[in-house]
mmCIF file of C-alpha atoms in Angstrom:
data_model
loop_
_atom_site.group_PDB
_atom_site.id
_atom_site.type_symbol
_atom_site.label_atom_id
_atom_site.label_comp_id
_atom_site.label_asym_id
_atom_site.label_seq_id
_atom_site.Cartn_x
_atom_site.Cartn_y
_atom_site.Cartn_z
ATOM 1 C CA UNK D 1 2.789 34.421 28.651
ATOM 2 C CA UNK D 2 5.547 36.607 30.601
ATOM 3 C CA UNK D 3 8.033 34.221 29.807
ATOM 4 C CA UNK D 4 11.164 35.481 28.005
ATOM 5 C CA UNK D 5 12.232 34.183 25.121
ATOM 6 C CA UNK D 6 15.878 33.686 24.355
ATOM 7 C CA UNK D 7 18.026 32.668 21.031
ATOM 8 C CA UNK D 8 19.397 30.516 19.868
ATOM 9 C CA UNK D 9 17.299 27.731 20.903
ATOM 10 C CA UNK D 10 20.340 25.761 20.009
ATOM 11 C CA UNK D 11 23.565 26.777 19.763
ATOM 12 C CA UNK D 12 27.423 24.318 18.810
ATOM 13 C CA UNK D 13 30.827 25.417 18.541
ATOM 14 C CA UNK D 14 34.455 24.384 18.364
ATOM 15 C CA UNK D 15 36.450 24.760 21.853
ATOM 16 C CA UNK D 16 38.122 27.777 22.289
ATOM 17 C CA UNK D 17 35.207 30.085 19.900
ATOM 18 C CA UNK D 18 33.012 32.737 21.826
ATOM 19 C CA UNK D 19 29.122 31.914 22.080
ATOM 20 C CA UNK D 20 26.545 34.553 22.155
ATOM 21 C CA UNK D 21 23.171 34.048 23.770
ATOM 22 C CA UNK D 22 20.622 36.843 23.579
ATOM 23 C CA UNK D 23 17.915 37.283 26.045
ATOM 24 C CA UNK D 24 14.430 39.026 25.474
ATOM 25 C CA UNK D 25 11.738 40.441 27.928
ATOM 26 C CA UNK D 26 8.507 42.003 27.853
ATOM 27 C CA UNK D 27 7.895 43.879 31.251
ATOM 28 C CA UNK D 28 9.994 46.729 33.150
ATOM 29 C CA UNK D 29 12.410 44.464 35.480
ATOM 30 C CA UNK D 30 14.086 45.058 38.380
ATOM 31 C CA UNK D 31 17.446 43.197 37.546
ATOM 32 C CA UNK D 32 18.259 39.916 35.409
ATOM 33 C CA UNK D 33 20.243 37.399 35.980
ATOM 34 C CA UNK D 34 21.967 34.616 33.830
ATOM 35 C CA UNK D 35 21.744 30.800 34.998
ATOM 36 C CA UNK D 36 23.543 27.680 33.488
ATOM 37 C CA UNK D 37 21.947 24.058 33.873
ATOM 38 C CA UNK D 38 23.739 20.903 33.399
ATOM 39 C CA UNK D 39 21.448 18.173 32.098
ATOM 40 C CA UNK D 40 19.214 17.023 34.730
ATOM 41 C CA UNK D 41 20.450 19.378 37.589
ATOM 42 C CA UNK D 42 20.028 22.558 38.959
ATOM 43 C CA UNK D 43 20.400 26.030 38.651
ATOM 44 C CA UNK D 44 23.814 27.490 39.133
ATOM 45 C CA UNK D 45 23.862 31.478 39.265
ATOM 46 C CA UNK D 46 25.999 32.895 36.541
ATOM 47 C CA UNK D 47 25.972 36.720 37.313
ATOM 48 C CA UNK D 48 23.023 39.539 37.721
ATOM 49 C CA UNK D 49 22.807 43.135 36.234
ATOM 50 C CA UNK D 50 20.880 45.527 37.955
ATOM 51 C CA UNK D 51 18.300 47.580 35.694
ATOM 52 C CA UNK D 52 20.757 50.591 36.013
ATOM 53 C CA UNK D 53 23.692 48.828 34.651
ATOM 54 C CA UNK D 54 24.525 48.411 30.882
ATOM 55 C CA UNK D 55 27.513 46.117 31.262
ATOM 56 C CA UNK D 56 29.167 43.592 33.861
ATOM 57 C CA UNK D 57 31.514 41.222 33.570
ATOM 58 C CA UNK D 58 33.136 38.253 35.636
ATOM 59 C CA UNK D 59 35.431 35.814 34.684
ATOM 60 C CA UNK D 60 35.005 34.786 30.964
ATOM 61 C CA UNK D 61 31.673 36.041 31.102
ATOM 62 C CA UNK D 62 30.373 39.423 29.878
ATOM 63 C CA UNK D 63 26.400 40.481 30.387
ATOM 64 C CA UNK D 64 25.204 43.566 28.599
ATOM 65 C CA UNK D 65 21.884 45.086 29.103
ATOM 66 C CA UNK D 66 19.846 47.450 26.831
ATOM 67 C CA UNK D 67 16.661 48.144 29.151
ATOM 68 C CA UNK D 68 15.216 50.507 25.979
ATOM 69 C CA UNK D 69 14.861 47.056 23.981
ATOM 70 C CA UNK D 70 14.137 45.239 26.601
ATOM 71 C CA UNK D 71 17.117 42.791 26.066
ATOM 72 C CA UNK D 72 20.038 41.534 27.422
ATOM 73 C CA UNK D 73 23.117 39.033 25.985
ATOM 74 C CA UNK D 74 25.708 36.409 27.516
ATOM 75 C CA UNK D 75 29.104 36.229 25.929
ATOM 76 C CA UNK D 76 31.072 33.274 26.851
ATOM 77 C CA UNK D 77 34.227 34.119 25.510
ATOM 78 C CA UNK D 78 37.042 31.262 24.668
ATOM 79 C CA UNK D 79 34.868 28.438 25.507
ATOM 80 C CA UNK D 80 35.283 25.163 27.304
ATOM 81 C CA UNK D 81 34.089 21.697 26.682
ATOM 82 C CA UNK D 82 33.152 21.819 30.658
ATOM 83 C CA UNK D 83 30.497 25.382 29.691
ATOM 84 C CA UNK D 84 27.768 22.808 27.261
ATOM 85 C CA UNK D 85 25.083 22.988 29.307
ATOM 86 C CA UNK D 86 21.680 24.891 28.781
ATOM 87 C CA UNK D 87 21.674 28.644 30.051
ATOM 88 C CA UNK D 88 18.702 30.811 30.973
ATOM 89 C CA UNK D 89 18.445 34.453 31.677
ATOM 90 C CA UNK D 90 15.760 35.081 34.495
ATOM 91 C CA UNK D 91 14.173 38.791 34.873
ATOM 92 C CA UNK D 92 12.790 39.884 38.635
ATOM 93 C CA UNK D 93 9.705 42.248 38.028
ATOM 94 C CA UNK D 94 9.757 45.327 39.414
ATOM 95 C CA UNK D 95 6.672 44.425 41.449
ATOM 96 C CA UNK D 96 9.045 43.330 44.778
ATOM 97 C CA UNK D 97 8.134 39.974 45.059
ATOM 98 C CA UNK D 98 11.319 38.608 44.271
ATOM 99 C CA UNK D 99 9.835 36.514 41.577
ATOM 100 C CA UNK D 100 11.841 35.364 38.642
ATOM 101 C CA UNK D 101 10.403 34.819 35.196
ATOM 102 C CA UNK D 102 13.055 32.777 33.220
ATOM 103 C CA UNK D 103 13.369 32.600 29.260
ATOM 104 C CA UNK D 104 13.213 29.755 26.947
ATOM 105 C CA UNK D 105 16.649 28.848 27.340
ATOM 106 C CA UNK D 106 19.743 28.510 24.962
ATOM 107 C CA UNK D 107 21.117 24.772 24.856
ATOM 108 C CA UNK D 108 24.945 25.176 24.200
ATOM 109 C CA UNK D 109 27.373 22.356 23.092
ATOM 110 C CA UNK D 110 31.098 23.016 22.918
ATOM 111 C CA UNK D 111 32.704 21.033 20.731
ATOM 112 C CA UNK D 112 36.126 19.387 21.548
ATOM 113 C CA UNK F 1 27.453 29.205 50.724
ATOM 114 C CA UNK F 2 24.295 29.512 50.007
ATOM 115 C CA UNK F 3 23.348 25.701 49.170
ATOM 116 C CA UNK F 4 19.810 24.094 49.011
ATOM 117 C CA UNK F 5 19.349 20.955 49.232
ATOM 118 C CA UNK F 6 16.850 18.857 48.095
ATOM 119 C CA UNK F 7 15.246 15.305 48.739
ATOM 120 C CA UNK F 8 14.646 13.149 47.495
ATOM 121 C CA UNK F 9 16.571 13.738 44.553
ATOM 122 C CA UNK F 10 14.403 11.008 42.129
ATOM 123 C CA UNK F 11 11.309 9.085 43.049
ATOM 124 C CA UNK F 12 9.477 6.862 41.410
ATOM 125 C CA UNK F 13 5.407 6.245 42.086
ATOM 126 C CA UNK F 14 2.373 4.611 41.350
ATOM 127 C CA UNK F 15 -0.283 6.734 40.039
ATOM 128 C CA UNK F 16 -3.122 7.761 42.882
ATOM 129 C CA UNK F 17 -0.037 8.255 45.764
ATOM 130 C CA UNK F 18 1.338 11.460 47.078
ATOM 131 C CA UNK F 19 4.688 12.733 46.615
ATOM 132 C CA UNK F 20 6.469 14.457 49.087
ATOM 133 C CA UNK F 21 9.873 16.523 47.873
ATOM 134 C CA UNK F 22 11.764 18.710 50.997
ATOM 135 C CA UNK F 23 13.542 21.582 49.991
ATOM 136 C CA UNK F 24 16.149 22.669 52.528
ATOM 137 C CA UNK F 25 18.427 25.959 52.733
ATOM 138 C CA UNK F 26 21.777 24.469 54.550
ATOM 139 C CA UNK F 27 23.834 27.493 55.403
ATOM 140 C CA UNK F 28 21.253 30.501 55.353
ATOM 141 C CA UNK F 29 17.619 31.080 56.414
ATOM 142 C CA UNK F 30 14.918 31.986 54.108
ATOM 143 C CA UNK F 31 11.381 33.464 54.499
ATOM 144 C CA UNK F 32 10.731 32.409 50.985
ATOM 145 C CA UNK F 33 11.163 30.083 48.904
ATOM 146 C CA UNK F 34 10.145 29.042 45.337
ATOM 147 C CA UNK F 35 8.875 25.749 43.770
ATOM 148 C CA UNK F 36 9.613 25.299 39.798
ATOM 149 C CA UNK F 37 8.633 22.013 37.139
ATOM 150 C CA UNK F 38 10.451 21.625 34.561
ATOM 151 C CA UNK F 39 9.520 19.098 31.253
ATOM 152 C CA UNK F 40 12.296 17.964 29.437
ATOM 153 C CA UNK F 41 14.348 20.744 27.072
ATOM 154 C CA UNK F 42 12.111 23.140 28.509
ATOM 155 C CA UNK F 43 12.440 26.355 30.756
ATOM 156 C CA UNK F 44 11.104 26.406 34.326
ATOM 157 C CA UNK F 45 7.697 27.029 35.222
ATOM 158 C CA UNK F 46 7.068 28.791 38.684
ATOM 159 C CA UNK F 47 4.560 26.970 40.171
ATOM 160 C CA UNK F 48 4.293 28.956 43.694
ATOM 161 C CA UNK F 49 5.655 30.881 46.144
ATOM 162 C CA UNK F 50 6.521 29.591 49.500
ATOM 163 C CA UNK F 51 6.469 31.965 52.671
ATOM 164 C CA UNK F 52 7.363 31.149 56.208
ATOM 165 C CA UNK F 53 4.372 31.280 58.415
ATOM 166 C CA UNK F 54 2.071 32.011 55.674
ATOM 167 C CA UNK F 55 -0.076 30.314 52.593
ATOM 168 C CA UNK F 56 1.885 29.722 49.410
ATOM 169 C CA UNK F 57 1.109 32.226 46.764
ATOM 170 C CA UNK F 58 0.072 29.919 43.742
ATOM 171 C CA UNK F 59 0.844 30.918 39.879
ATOM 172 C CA UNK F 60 -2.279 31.022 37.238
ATOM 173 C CA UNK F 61 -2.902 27.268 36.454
ATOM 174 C CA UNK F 62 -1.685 25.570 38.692
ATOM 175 C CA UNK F 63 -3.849 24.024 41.572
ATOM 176 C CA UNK F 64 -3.403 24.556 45.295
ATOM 177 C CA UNK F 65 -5.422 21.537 46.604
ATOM 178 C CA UNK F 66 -2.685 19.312 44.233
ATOM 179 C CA UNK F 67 0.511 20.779 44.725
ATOM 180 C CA UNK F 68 0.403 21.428 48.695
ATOM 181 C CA UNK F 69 2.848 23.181 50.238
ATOM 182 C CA UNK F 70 4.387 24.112 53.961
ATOM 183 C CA UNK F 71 6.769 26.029 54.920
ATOM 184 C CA UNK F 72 6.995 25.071 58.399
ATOM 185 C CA UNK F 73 10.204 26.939 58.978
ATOM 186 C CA UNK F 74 13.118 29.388 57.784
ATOM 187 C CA UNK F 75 14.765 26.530 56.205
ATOM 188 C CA UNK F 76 12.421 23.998 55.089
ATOM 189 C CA UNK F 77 9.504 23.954 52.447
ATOM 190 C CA UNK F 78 7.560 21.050 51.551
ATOM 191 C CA UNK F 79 6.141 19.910 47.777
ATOM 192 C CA UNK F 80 3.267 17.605 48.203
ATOM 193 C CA UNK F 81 2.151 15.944 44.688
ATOM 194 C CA UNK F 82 -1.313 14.536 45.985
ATOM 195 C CA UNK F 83 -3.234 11.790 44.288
ATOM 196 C CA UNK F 84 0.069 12.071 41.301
ATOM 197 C CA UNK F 85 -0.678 11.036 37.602
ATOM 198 C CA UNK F 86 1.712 10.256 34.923
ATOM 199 C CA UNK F 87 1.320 13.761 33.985
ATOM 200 C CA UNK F 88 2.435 14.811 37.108
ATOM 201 C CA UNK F 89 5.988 13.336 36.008
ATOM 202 C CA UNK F 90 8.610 15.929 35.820
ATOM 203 C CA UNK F 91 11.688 17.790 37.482
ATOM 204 C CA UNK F 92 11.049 19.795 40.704
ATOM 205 C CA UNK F 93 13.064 22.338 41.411
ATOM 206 C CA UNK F 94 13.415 24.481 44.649
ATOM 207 C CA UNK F 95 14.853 27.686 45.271
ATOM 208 C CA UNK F 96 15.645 30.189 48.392
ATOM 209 C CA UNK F 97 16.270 33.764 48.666
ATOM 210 C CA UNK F 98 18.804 34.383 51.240
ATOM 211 C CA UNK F 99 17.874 36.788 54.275
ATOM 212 C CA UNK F 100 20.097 38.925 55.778
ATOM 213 C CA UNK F 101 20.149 42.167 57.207
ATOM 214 C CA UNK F 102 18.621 45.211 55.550
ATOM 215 C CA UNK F 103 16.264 42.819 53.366
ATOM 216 C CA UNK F 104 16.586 39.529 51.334
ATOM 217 C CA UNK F 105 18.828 39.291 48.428
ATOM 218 C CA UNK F 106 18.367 39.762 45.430
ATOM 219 C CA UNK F 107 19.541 36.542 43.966
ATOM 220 C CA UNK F 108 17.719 32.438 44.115
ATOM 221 C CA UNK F 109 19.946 29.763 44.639
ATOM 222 C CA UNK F 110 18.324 26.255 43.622
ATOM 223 C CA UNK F 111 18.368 23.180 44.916
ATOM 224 C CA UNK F 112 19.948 19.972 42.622
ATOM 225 C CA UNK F 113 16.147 19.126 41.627
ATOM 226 C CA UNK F 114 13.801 16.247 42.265
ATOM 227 C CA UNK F 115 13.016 13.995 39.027
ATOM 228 C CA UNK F 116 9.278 12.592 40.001
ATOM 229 C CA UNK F 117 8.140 9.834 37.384
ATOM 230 C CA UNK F 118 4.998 8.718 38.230
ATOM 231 C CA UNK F 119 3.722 4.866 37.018
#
């Protein structure tokens, strides 16, 4: 399977602690981008680092990239009750068909 | 911008009917489009790509003659679940890639998802 695999599976912390979620690949991508999911909705587009980019950050976000290990994190720093939801990182091949193969997915719960 | 809409957003069926789920970009057009299932606490699956004016592109698995799909226009595709089974039960999700000049984007945005539970 192509699909990525991310850890943790599972991941709870207090309000206000940072939560790392690591994402891992297998082919040579184009760029990959980080999605969160509520339960039982869709998608919502976090942010997206190109192949060529290490590092990007928006908000209380911060994405690295490390195309040699073919890996990539999401740092949610001083988290929020409102950010438990289930995140996915999602890696477009460098084949040009805009295709997206997404990762296991991390389920986060943030603690009040 | 960029929202996609879909309908309906949870149907219920018995087994042996066909599904129909519409996936609609609102504010944008898009030559192609994406269809996704997803089983509970699990990632999404790409089940096909969807191209204006063209045959859907279908991933390994998953079969053409019971998933149908149409994309009739730059804004609309259509999911058909023929002849559904319970097994068939799951979330559909949608997604569009934004065209604009100098090529599409490089980012999907996704519809809300259509939960199909079939009887």
């Amino acid at each position: 399977s192509q699909q990525g695999e991310e850890d943790p599976q599972a991941l709870s912390i207090q309000e206000g602690e940072n939560a790392t979620m690591n994402c891992s690949y297998k082919t040579s991508i184009n760029n990959l981008q980080w999605y969160r999911q509520n339960s039982g909705r869709g998608l919502v587009h976090l942010i997206l680092i190109r192949s060529n980019e290490r590092e990007k950050h928006s908000g209380r976000l911060r994405v690295t990239l490390d195309t040699s290990k073919k890996s990539s994190s999401l740092l949610i720093t001083a988290s929020r009750a409102a950010d438990t939801a289930s995140y996915f990182c999602a890696t477009a091949l460098r084949s040009g068909t805009y295709k997206y193969i997404f990762g296991t997915g991390t389920r986060l719960k943030v603690l009040a | 911008g960029a929202v996609v809409s879909q309908h309906p957003s949870w149907v219920i069926c018995k087994s042996g009917t066909s599904v129909k789920i519409e996936c609609r970009s609102l504010d944008f057009q898009a030559t192609t489009m994406f269809w996704y299932r997803q089983f509970p606490k699990q990632s999404l699956m790409l089940m096909a790509t969807s191209n204006e004016g063209s045959k859907a592109t279908y991933e390994q698995g998953v079969e053409k003659d019971k998933f149908l799909i149409n994309h009739a226009s730059l804004t609309l595709s259509t999911l058909t679940v023929t002849s559904a089974h319970p097994e068939d039960s799951s979330f559909y999700i949608c997604s569009a890639i934004p065209l604009r000049a100098g090529g599409p984007s490089d980012t999907q945005y996704f519809g809300p998802g259509t939960r199909l539970t079939v009887l």
